[in-house]
PDB file of C-alpha atoms and ligand atoms in Angstrom:
ATOM      1  CA  MET J 700       0.145   0.030  -0.037  1.00  0.00           C
ATOM      2  CA  ARG J 701       0.913   3.501  -0.636  1.00  0.00           C
ATOM      3  CA  ASN J 702       3.030   5.692   1.712  1.00  0.00           C
ATOM      4  CA  LYS J 703       1.869   9.101   3.039  1.00  0.00           C
ATOM      5  CA  ILE J 704       4.983  11.234   2.331  1.00  0.00           C
ATOM      6  CA  VAL J 705       5.675  15.097   2.906  1.00  0.00           C
ATOM      7  CA  ALA J 706       8.216  16.276   0.906  1.00  0.00           C
ATOM      8  CA  GLY J 707      10.094  19.767   1.346  1.00  0.00           C
ATOM      9  CA  ASN J 708      11.687  21.462  -1.818  1.00  0.00           C
ATOM     10  CA  TRP J 709      14.195  23.940  -0.697  1.00  0.00           C
ATOM     11  CA  LYS J 710      14.848  25.300  -4.053  1.00  0.00           C
ATOM     12  CA  MET J 711      17.778  27.446  -4.311  1.00  0.00           C
ATOM     13  CA  ASN J 712      17.495  28.652  -0.787  1.00  0.00           C
ATOM     14  CA  LEU J 713      19.469  28.200   2.663  1.00  0.00           C
ATOM     15  CA  ASN J 714      23.339  28.539   3.002  1.00  0.00           C
ATOM     16  CA  TYR J 715      25.465  25.668   4.527  1.00  0.00           C
ATOM     17  CA  GLU J 716      24.538  26.669   7.895  1.00  0.00           C
ATOM     18  CA  GLU J 717      21.012  27.298   7.736  1.00  0.00           C
ATOM     19  CA  ALA J 718      20.583  23.903   5.389  1.00  0.00           C
ATOM     20  CA  ILE J 719      22.357  21.790   8.147  1.00  0.00           C
ATOM     21  CA  GLN J 720      20.658  23.416  11.028  1.00  0.00           C
ATOM     22  CA  LEU J 721      17.072  23.127   9.458  1.00  0.00           C
ATOM     23  CA  GLY J 722      17.916  19.462   8.529  1.00  0.00           C
ATOM     24  CA  THR J 723      18.957  18.321  11.974  1.00  0.00           C
ATOM     25  CA  ASN J 724      16.336  20.090  13.466  1.00  0.00           C
ATOM     26  CA  LEU J 725      13.580  18.211  11.903  1.00  0.00           C
ATOM     27  CA  ASN J 726      15.542  15.160  12.206  1.00  0.00           C
ATOM     28  CA  ALA J 727      15.254  15.577  15.804  1.00  0.00           C
ATOM     29  CA  TRP J 728      11.504  16.572  15.462  1.00  0.00           C
ATOM     30  CA  ILE J 729      10.761  13.341  13.831  1.00  0.00           C
ATOM     31  CA  ALA J 730      12.555  11.190  15.974  1.00  0.00           C
ATOM     32  CA  ASP J 731      10.861  12.756  19.039  1.00  0.00           C
ATOM     33  CA  ASN J 732       7.265  12.590  17.470  1.00  0.00           C
ATOM     34  CA  GLN J 733       7.175   9.700  15.108  1.00  0.00           C
ATOM     35  CA  PRO J 734       4.896  11.318  12.561  1.00  0.00           C
ATOM     36  CA  THR J 735       2.804   9.086  10.619  1.00  0.00           C
ATOM     37  CA  ALA J 736       3.951  10.414   6.974  1.00  0.00           C
ATOM     38  CA  GLU J 737       7.634   9.625   5.547  1.00  0.00           C
ATOM     39  CA  VAL J 738       9.650  13.090   5.373  1.00  0.00           C
ATOM     40  CA  ILE J 739      11.694  14.044   2.476  1.00  0.00           C
ATOM     41  CA  ILE J 740      13.777  17.178   1.959  1.00  0.00           C
ATOM     42  CA  ALA J 741      15.193  18.376  -1.216  1.00  0.00           C
ATOM     43  CA  PRO J 742      18.391  20.770  -0.526  1.00  0.00           C
ATOM     44  CA  SER J 743      20.554  22.155  -3.524  1.00  0.00           C
ATOM     45  CA  PHE J 744      23.093  19.526  -4.755  1.00  0.00           C
ATOM     46  CA  ILE J 745      26.123  21.054  -2.584  1.00  0.00           C
ATOM     47  CA  TYR J 746      24.473  20.058   0.787  1.00  0.00           C
ATOM     48  CA  LEU J 747      23.289  16.660  -0.115  1.00  0.00           C
ATOM     49  CA  GLN J 748      26.283  14.597   0.875  1.00  0.00           C
ATOM     50  CA  THR J 749      26.775  16.510   4.476  1.00  0.00           C
ATOM     51  CA  LEU J 750      22.898  16.423   5.029  1.00  0.00           C
ATOM     52  CA  LEU J 751      22.782  12.441   4.280  1.00  0.00           C
ATOM     53  CA  GLU J 752      25.735  12.227   7.043  1.00  0.00           C
ATOM     54  CA  ALA J 753      24.007  14.903   9.622  1.00  0.00           C
ATOM     55  CA  VAL J 754      20.514  13.033   9.783  1.00  0.00           C
ATOM     56  CA  ASP J 755      19.304   9.432  10.349  1.00  0.00           C
ATOM     57  CA  GLU J 756      17.557   8.158   7.069  1.00  0.00           C
ATOM     58  CA  GLN J 757      15.022   6.006   9.025  1.00  0.00           C
ATOM     59  CA  TYR J 758      13.743   9.772  10.106  1.00  0.00           C
ATOM     60  CA  LEU J 759      14.530  12.091   7.239  1.00  0.00           C
ATOM     61  CA  LYS J 760      15.177  11.045   3.833  1.00  0.00           C
ATOM     62  CA  ILE J 761      17.236  13.172   1.462  1.00  0.00           C
ATOM     63  CA  ALA J 762      16.384  14.234  -2.261  1.00  0.00           C
ATOM     64  CA  SER J 763      18.100  15.990  -5.040  1.00  0.00           C
ATOM     65  CA  GLN J 764      15.947  18.658  -6.768  1.00  0.00           C
ATOM     66  CA  ASP J 765      16.866  17.254 -10.335  1.00  0.00           C
ATOM     67  CA  ILE J 766      18.893  14.523 -11.913  1.00  0.00           C
ATOM     68  CA  SER J 767      20.822  14.543 -15.507  1.00  0.00           C
ATOM     69  CA  ALA J 768      18.921  12.797 -18.524  1.00  0.00           C
ATOM     70  CA  HIS J 769      22.091  11.366 -19.284  1.00  0.00           C
ATOM     71  CA  ALA J 770      24.120   8.517 -18.094  1.00  0.00           C
ATOM     72  CA  LYS J 771      27.667  10.344 -17.758  1.00  0.00           C
ATOM     73  CA  GLY J 772      30.160  12.409 -19.804  1.00  0.00           C
ATOM     74  CA  ALA J 773      30.403  15.885 -21.174  1.00  0.00           C
ATOM     75  CA  TYR J 774      27.444  17.380 -19.546  1.00  0.00           C
ATOM     76  CA  THR J 775      28.804  20.170 -17.833  1.00  0.00           C
ATOM     77  CA  GLY J 776      26.887  21.229 -14.411  1.00  0.00           C
ATOM     78  CA  ASP J 777      24.446  18.270 -14.760  1.00  0.00           C
ATOM     79  CA  VAL J 778      24.748  15.384 -12.045  1.00  0.00           C
ATOM     80  CA  SER J 779      23.975  11.884 -12.901  1.00  0.00           C
ATOM     81  CA  ALA J 780      21.757   9.245 -11.104  1.00  0.00           C
ATOM     82  CA  GLU J 781      24.937   6.977 -10.972  1.00  0.00           C
ATOM     83  CA  GLN J 782      26.690   9.879  -8.851  1.00  0.00           C
ATOM     84  CA  LEU J 783      23.756  10.668  -6.895  1.00  0.00           C
ATOM     85  CA  ASP J 784      23.365   6.656  -6.076  1.00  0.00           C
ATOM     86  CA  SER J 785      27.250   6.737  -4.873  1.00  0.00           C
ATOM     87  CA  ILE J 786      26.740   8.888  -2.271  1.00  0.00           C
ATOM     88  CA  GLY J 787      23.589   6.927  -0.792  1.00  0.00           C
ATOM     89  CA  LEU J 788      20.699   9.077  -2.259  1.00  0.00           C
ATOM     90  CA  ASP J 789      17.361   7.477  -2.590  1.00  0.00           C
ATOM     91  CA  PHE J 790      15.123  10.238  -3.937  1.00  0.00           C
ATOM     92  CA  ALA J 791      15.089  12.937  -6.802  1.00  0.00           C
ATOM     93  CA  ILE J 792      12.942  15.407  -7.521  1.00  0.00           C
ATOM     94  CA  VAL J 793      12.383  15.045 -11.231  1.00  0.00           C
ATOM     95  CA  GLY J 794      10.241  17.288 -13.630  1.00  0.00           C
ATOM     96  CA  HIS J 795       9.423  20.318 -11.194  1.00  0.00           C
ATOM     97  CA  SER J 796       7.270  22.749 -13.412  1.00  0.00           C
ATOM     98  CA  GLU J 797      10.268  25.633 -12.409  1.00  0.00           C
ATOM     99  CA  ARG J 798      12.538  23.235 -14.562  1.00  0.00           C
ATOM    100  CA  ARG J 799      10.019  22.963 -17.359  1.00  0.00           C
ATOM    101  CA  ASP J 800       9.670  26.584 -17.647  1.00  0.00           C
ATOM    102  CA  TYR J 801      13.062  28.042 -17.126  1.00  0.00           C
ATOM    103  CA  GLN J 802      15.370  25.154 -18.357  1.00  0.00           C
ATOM    104  CA  GLY J 803      13.119  23.927 -21.056  1.00  0.00           C
ATOM    105  CA  GLU J 804      12.589  20.371 -20.083  1.00  0.00           C
ATOM    106  CA  SER J 805       9.984  18.569 -22.021  1.00  0.00           C
ATOM    107  CA  ASP J 806       8.607  15.397 -21.584  1.00  0.00           C
ATOM    108  CA  THR J 807      10.922  13.463 -23.476  1.00  0.00           C
ATOM    109  CA  ILE J 808      13.886  14.737 -21.415  1.00  0.00           C
ATOM    110  CA  ILE J 809      11.731  14.448 -18.042  1.00  0.00           C
ATOM    111  CA  ALA J 810      11.354  10.414 -19.345  1.00  0.00           C
ATOM    112  CA  GLU J 811      14.958  10.127 -19.761  1.00  0.00           C
ATOM    113  CA  LYS J 812      15.706  11.466 -16.165  1.00  0.00           C
ATOM    114  CA  LEU J 813      13.084   8.874 -14.695  1.00  0.00           C
ATOM    115  CA  LYS J 814      14.809   6.061 -16.697  1.00  0.00           C
ATOM    116  CA  GLN J 815      17.966   7.367 -15.435  1.00  0.00           C
ATOM    117  CA  ALA J 816      16.774   7.662 -11.622  1.00  0.00           C
ATOM    118  CA  PHE J 817      15.242   3.804 -11.776  1.00  0.00           C
ATOM    119  CA  LYS J 818      18.333   2.522 -13.362  1.00  0.00           C
ATOM    120  CA  HIS J 819      20.231   3.637  -9.857  1.00  0.00           C
ATOM    121  CA  GLN J 820      17.161   2.681  -7.637  1.00  0.00           C
ATOM    122  CA  ILE J 821      16.547   6.193  -7.019  1.00  0.00           C
ATOM    123  CA  ASN J 822      12.663   6.921  -6.056  1.00  0.00           C
ATOM    124  CA  PRO J 823      11.707   9.844  -8.613  1.00  0.00           C
ATOM    125  CA  ILE J 824       9.051  12.577  -7.200  1.00  0.00           C
ATOM    126  CA  PHE J 825       7.798  13.272 -10.477  1.00  0.00           C
ATOM    127  CA  CYS J 826       5.888  16.529 -10.741  1.00  0.00           C
ATOM    128  CA  VAL J 827       3.071  17.112 -13.274  1.00  0.00           C
ATOM    129  CA  GLY J 828       0.484  20.226 -13.498  1.00  0.00           C
ATOM    130  CA  GLU J 829      -1.226  22.405 -15.685  1.00  0.00           C
ATOM    131  CA  LYS J 830      -0.717  26.191 -16.252  1.00  0.00           C
ATOM    132  CA  LEU J 831      -3.382  28.817 -15.469  1.00  0.00           C
ATOM    133  CA  GLU J 832      -4.509  29.343 -18.926  1.00  0.00           C
ATOM    134  CA  GLU J 833      -4.842  25.259 -19.407  1.00  0.00           C
ATOM    135  CA  ARG J 834      -7.080  25.267 -16.350  1.00  0.00           C
ATOM    136  CA  GLU J 835      -9.166  28.394 -17.363  1.00  0.00           C
ATOM    137  CA  ALA J 836      -9.752  26.517 -20.977  1.00  0.00           C
ATOM    138  CA  GLY J 837     -10.610  23.382 -18.902  1.00  0.00           C
ATOM    139  CA  ASP J 838      -7.387  21.399 -20.296  1.00  0.00           C
ATOM    140  CA  HIS J 839      -6.310  20.559 -17.424  1.00  0.00           C
ATOM    141  CA  PHE J 840      -7.244  16.774 -17.423  1.00  0.00           C
ATOM    142  CA  SER J 841      -5.745  16.446 -20.640  1.00  0.00           C
ATOM    143  CA  VAL J 842      -2.467  18.143 -20.246  1.00  0.00           C
ATOM    144  CA  VAL J 843      -1.861  15.997 -16.978  1.00  0.00           C
ATOM    145  CA  LYS J 844      -2.491  12.721 -18.610  1.00  0.00           C
ATOM    146  CA  THR J 845      -0.336  13.778 -21.219  1.00  0.00           C
ATOM    147  CA  GLN J 846       2.814  14.763 -18.938  1.00  0.00           C
ATOM    148  CA  VAL J 847       1.977  11.356 -17.211  1.00  0.00           C
ATOM    149  CA  LEU J 848       1.818   8.949 -20.141  1.00  0.00           C
ATOM    150  CA  ASN J 849       4.658  10.999 -22.033  1.00  0.00           C
ATOM    151  CA  ALA J 850       6.899  10.263 -19.116  1.00  0.00           C
ATOM    152  CA  LEU J 851       5.525   6.781 -18.042  1.00  0.00           C
ATOM    153  CA  THR J 852       4.855   4.552 -20.842  1.00  0.00           C
ATOM    154  CA  TYR J 853       8.403   4.639 -21.702  1.00  0.00           C
ATOM    155  CA  GLN J 854       9.458   3.021 -18.352  1.00  0.00           C
ATOM    156  CA  ASP J 855      10.053  -0.543 -17.444  1.00  0.00           C
ATOM    157  CA  LYS J 856       6.472  -1.324 -15.813  1.00  0.00           C
ATOM    158  CA  GLU J 857       8.491  -3.407 -12.488  1.00  0.00           C
ATOM    159  CA  ASP J 858      10.222  -0.008 -11.969  1.00  0.00           C
ATOM    160  CA  LEU J 859       6.940   1.886 -11.331  1.00  0.00           C
ATOM    161  CA  SER J 860       7.006   0.309  -7.692  1.00  0.00           C
ATOM    162  CA  ARG J 861       9.471   2.900  -6.896  1.00  0.00           C
ATOM    163  CA  LEU J 862       7.298   6.001  -8.593  1.00  0.00           C
ATOM    164  CA  ILE J 863       6.286   8.762  -6.522  1.00  0.00           C
ATOM    165  CA  ILE J 864       3.642  11.420  -8.328  1.00  0.00           C
ATOM    166  CA  ALA J 865       3.400  15.368  -7.082  1.00  0.00           C
ATOM    167  CA  TYR J 866       0.493  17.058  -8.809  1.00  0.00           C
ATOM    168  CA  GLU J 867       1.451  20.633  -8.883  1.00  0.00           C
ATOM    169  CA  PRO J 868      -0.946  23.011 -10.664  1.00  0.00           C
ATOM    170  CA  VAL J 869       1.588  25.709 -11.683  1.00  0.00           C
ATOM    171  CA  TRP J 870      -0.551  28.707 -10.653  1.00  0.00           C
ATOM    172  CA  ALA J 871      -0.532  27.480  -7.275  1.00  0.00           C
ATOM    173  CA  ILE J 872       3.349  27.307  -7.016  1.00  0.00           C
ATOM    174  CA  GLY J 873       4.624  29.987  -4.890  1.00  0.00           C
ATOM    175  CA  THR J 874       1.761  32.425  -5.773  1.00  0.00           C
ATOM    176  CA  GLY J 875      -0.562  31.589  -2.291  1.00  0.00           C
ATOM    177  CA  LYS J 876      -2.938  30.495  -4.462  1.00  0.00           C
ATOM    178  CA  THR J 877      -4.100  27.000  -3.477  1.00  0.00           C
ATOM    179  CA  ALA J 878      -6.418  24.445  -5.501  1.00  0.00           C
ATOM    180  CA  THR J 879      -9.232  23.639  -3.113  1.00  0.00           C
ATOM    181  CA  PRO J 880      -9.176  20.423  -1.705  1.00  0.00           C
ATOM    182  CA  GLU J 881     -11.998  19.573  -4.042  1.00  0.00           C
ATOM    183  CA  GLN J 882     -10.237  20.845  -7.312  1.00  0.00           C
ATOM    184  CA  ALA J 883      -7.203  18.675  -5.921  1.00  0.00           C
ATOM    185  CA  GLN J 884      -8.952  15.463  -5.057  1.00  0.00           C
ATOM    186  CA  GLU J 885     -10.685  15.406  -8.394  1.00  0.00           C
ATOM    187  CA  ILE J 886      -7.353  15.289 -10.407  1.00  0.00           C
ATOM    188  CA  HIS J 887      -5.597  13.243  -8.064  1.00  0.00           C
ATOM    189  CA  ALA J 888      -8.496  10.690  -8.497  1.00  0.00           C
ATOM    190  CA  PHE J 889      -8.262  11.267 -12.022  1.00  0.00           C
ATOM    191  CA  ILE J 890      -4.319  10.440 -12.298  1.00  0.00           C
ATOM    192  CA  ARG J 891      -4.906   7.273 -10.170  1.00  0.00           C
ATOM    193  CA  LYS J 892      -7.531   6.152 -12.726  1.00  0.00           C
ATOM    194  CA  VAL J 893      -4.992   6.858 -15.839  1.00  0.00           C
ATOM    195  CA  LEU J 894      -2.769   4.730 -13.876  1.00  0.00           C
ATOM    196  CA  ASN J 895      -4.969   1.999 -13.124  1.00  0.00           C
ATOM    197  CA  ASP J 896      -5.951   2.275 -16.755  1.00  0.00           C
ATOM    198  CA  GLU J 897      -2.643   2.085 -18.446  1.00  0.00           C
ATOM    199  CA  PHE J 898      -0.524   0.267 -15.743  1.00  0.00           C
ATOM    200  CA  GLY J 899      -2.898  -1.945 -13.794  1.00  0.00           C
ATOM    201  CA  VAL J 900      -4.437  -1.500 -10.162  1.00  0.00           C
ATOM    202  CA  GLU J 901      -1.237  -2.479  -8.536  1.00  0.00           C
ATOM    203  CA  VAL J 902       0.361   0.882  -9.670  1.00  0.00           C
ATOM    204  CA  ALA J 903      -2.607   2.707  -9.042  1.00  0.00           C
ATOM    205  CA  ASN J 904      -3.128   1.660  -5.491  1.00  0.00           C
ATOM    206  CA  ASN J 905       0.518   1.810  -4.600  1.00  0.00           C
ATOM    207  CA  THR J 906       1.824   5.083  -6.055  1.00  0.00           C
ATOM    208  CA  SER J 907       1.581   7.951  -3.391  1.00  0.00           C
ATOM    209  CA  ILE J 908       0.182  11.511  -5.096  1.00  0.00           C
ATOM    210  CA  LEU J 909       1.243  14.229  -3.602  1.00  0.00           C
ATOM    211  CA  TYR J 910      -0.241  17.459  -3.844  1.00  0.00           C
ATOM    212  CA  GLY J 911       2.080  20.607  -4.285  1.00  0.00           C
ATOM    213  CA  GLY J 912       1.287  24.312  -4.690  1.00  0.00           C
ATOM    214  CA  SER J 913       1.124  26.778  -1.665  1.00  0.00           C
ATOM    215  CA  VAL J 914       0.739  24.077   1.271  1.00  0.00           C
ATOM    216  CA  ASN J 915       0.913  25.846   4.093  1.00  0.00           C
ATOM    217  CA  ALA J 916       0.344  25.264   8.394  1.00  0.00           C
ATOM    218  CA  ALA J 917      -3.327  26.291   7.949  1.00  0.00           C
ATOM    219  CA  ASN J 918      -4.501  24.557   4.969  1.00  0.00           C
ATOM    220  CA  ALA J 919      -2.612  21.237   5.062  1.00  0.00           C
ATOM    221  CA  ASP J 920      -5.122  19.622   7.123  1.00  0.00           C
ATOM    222  CA  GLU J 921      -7.910  19.830   4.626  1.00  0.00           C
ATOM    223  CA  ILE J 922      -5.842  18.848   1.698  1.00  0.00           C
ATOM    224  CA  PHE J 923      -4.681  16.212   3.416  1.00  0.00           C
ATOM    225  CA  SER J 924      -7.803  14.847   4.195  1.00  0.00           C
ATOM    226  CA  GLN J 925      -8.756  13.660   0.465  1.00  0.00           C
ATOM    227  CA  PRO J 926      -8.828  10.285  -0.186  1.00  0.00           C
ATOM    228  CA  ASP J 927      -6.527  10.381  -3.274  1.00  0.00           C
ATOM    229  CA  ILE J 928      -3.907  12.704  -1.729  1.00  0.00           C
ATOM    230  CA  ASP J 929      -1.153  11.053   0.170  1.00  0.00           C
ATOM    231  CA  GLY J 930       0.555  14.004   1.139  1.00  0.00           C
ATOM    232  CA  GLY J 931       2.204  17.315   0.006  1.00  0.00           C
ATOM    233  CA  LEU J 932       5.574  18.724  -2.028  1.00  0.00           C
ATOM    234  CA  VAL J 933       6.076  21.896  -0.250  1.00  0.00           C
ATOM    235  CA  GLY J 934       8.144  25.012  -1.241  1.00  0.00           C
ATOM    236  CA  GLY J 935       8.175  27.934   0.621  1.00  0.00           C
ATOM    237  CA  ALA J 936       6.649  26.583   3.969  1.00  0.00           C
ATOM    238  CA  SER J 937       9.191  23.924   4.243  1.00  0.00           C
ATOM    239  CA  LEU J 938      11.868  26.677   4.957  1.00  0.00           C
ATOM    240  CA  LYS J 939      10.198  27.494   8.037  1.00  0.00           C
ATOM    241  CA  TYR J 940      10.824  24.731  10.683  1.00  0.00           C
ATOM    242  CA  ASP J 941       7.566  25.559  12.682  1.00  0.00           C
ATOM    243  CA  ASP J 942       5.276  25.544   9.943  1.00  0.00           C
ATOM    244  CA  PHE J 943       7.281  22.385   8.240  1.00  0.00           C
ATOM    245  CA  VAL J 944       6.414  20.571  11.156  1.00  0.00           C
ATOM    246  CA  GLN J 945       2.729  21.219  11.570  1.00  0.00           C
ATOM    247  CA  ILE J 946       2.150  20.262   8.054  1.00  0.00           C
ATOM    248  CA  ILE J 947       4.162  17.083   8.718  1.00  0.00           C
ATOM    249  CA  ALA J 948       2.009  16.261  11.797  1.00  0.00           C
ATOM    250  CA  ALA J 949      -1.368  16.852   9.394  1.00  0.00           C
ATOM    251  CA  CYS J 950      -0.354  14.563   7.192  1.00  0.00           C
ATOM    252  CA  LYS J 951      -1.987  11.086   8.844  1.00  0.00           C
TER     253      LYS J 951
HETATM  254  C1  LIG Z  97       6.979  23.667  -5.288  1.00  0.00           C
HETATM  255  O1  LIG Z  97       7.944  24.384  -5.568  1.00  0.00           O
HETATM  256  O2  LIG Z  97       7.137  22.267  -5.356  1.00  0.00           O
HETATM  257  C2  LIG Z  97       5.913  24.260  -4.656  1.00  0.00           C
HETATM  258  C3  LIG Z  97       4.811  23.616  -4.298  1.00  0.00           C
HETATM  259  O3  LIG Z  97       6.257  25.536  -4.010  1.00  0.00           O
HETATM  260  P1  LIG Z  97       5.006  26.457  -2.940  1.00  0.00           P
HETATM  261  O4  LIG Z  97       4.825  25.178  -1.589  1.00  0.00           O
HETATM  262  O5  LIG Z  97       6.092  27.469  -2.503  1.00  0.00           O
HETATM  263  O6  LIG Z  97       4.031  27.160  -3.581  1.00  0.00           O
END
C-alpha cells in the first residue's frame, strides 16, 4: 500500500549553516514525534552529502532537486543518477515545473531522467501540473494525462513500484493560491485512474500522489484529508521549521 509522504523542496534557498541547522532540527523533531508521514527534504546539490551524513535516514530522507537525463560524460553542470546513488541518495525530484519552464525540460527529457533514476534505484518524485491558461480553458485533465503518459509509458513497468507523483498546478506554486481540496482530489483521482487504466491496479494503488502548490500550516489538514491525496510537496513553507513540522503532523 502507498505511503503518506511530506517532501520539502528547498529550491535555491539556505546557506550551508542554515541547511544543516534546519535538517538536523527536523531530524530531531521526527525522532521525537514519530509522525505517520515519511519526510523527505530536497536541498541544493552541494548540501546533499553533508545532510545525508548529518541526519538519520530512518527519520529524514534526502532528495536531489533534479537529476541528469544522461548517464555520464560531457554534460557540464549536470549530476548523474549514478553519482547520486554513489553517495547513498534514494530520492530525486524530477520534472518540476520551474525546470520545465526555465530550463526548457520537455516530457521526453523528463522520461529520460526518470529512466536514469530507476536504473540506479532512486525513487523519483515526478511532477506534473497544468498552467493557469490550461485550467481556465478546461484542459487540465488532458494536459496532466499527457505529461503522465509521455513520461511513464517509456519506463519498465516493474520500475513503477518506485514512483511517487506530485500534482502541482503551476498557478498554485509560490503564488499563495491553492487548489481547493475538491479540485485537488478530483485531479488526484483522475491521475490514479490513468495509472489504473494504463499500468494496472497495483501501480494505481501503490503510487503515492502528493499535492503541491502553496501548502501551508493552515491549509494542510484539509488538503491531506482527501482520499487520493497522499501528502504534499511543499516549497516555501518547508523552509520554516515551525510551519513545516505542523504540515508533517497534519499528514496522517
Ligand atoms: C514547489 O515548488 O514544489 C511548491 C509546491 O512550492 P510552494 O509550496 O512554495 O508553492
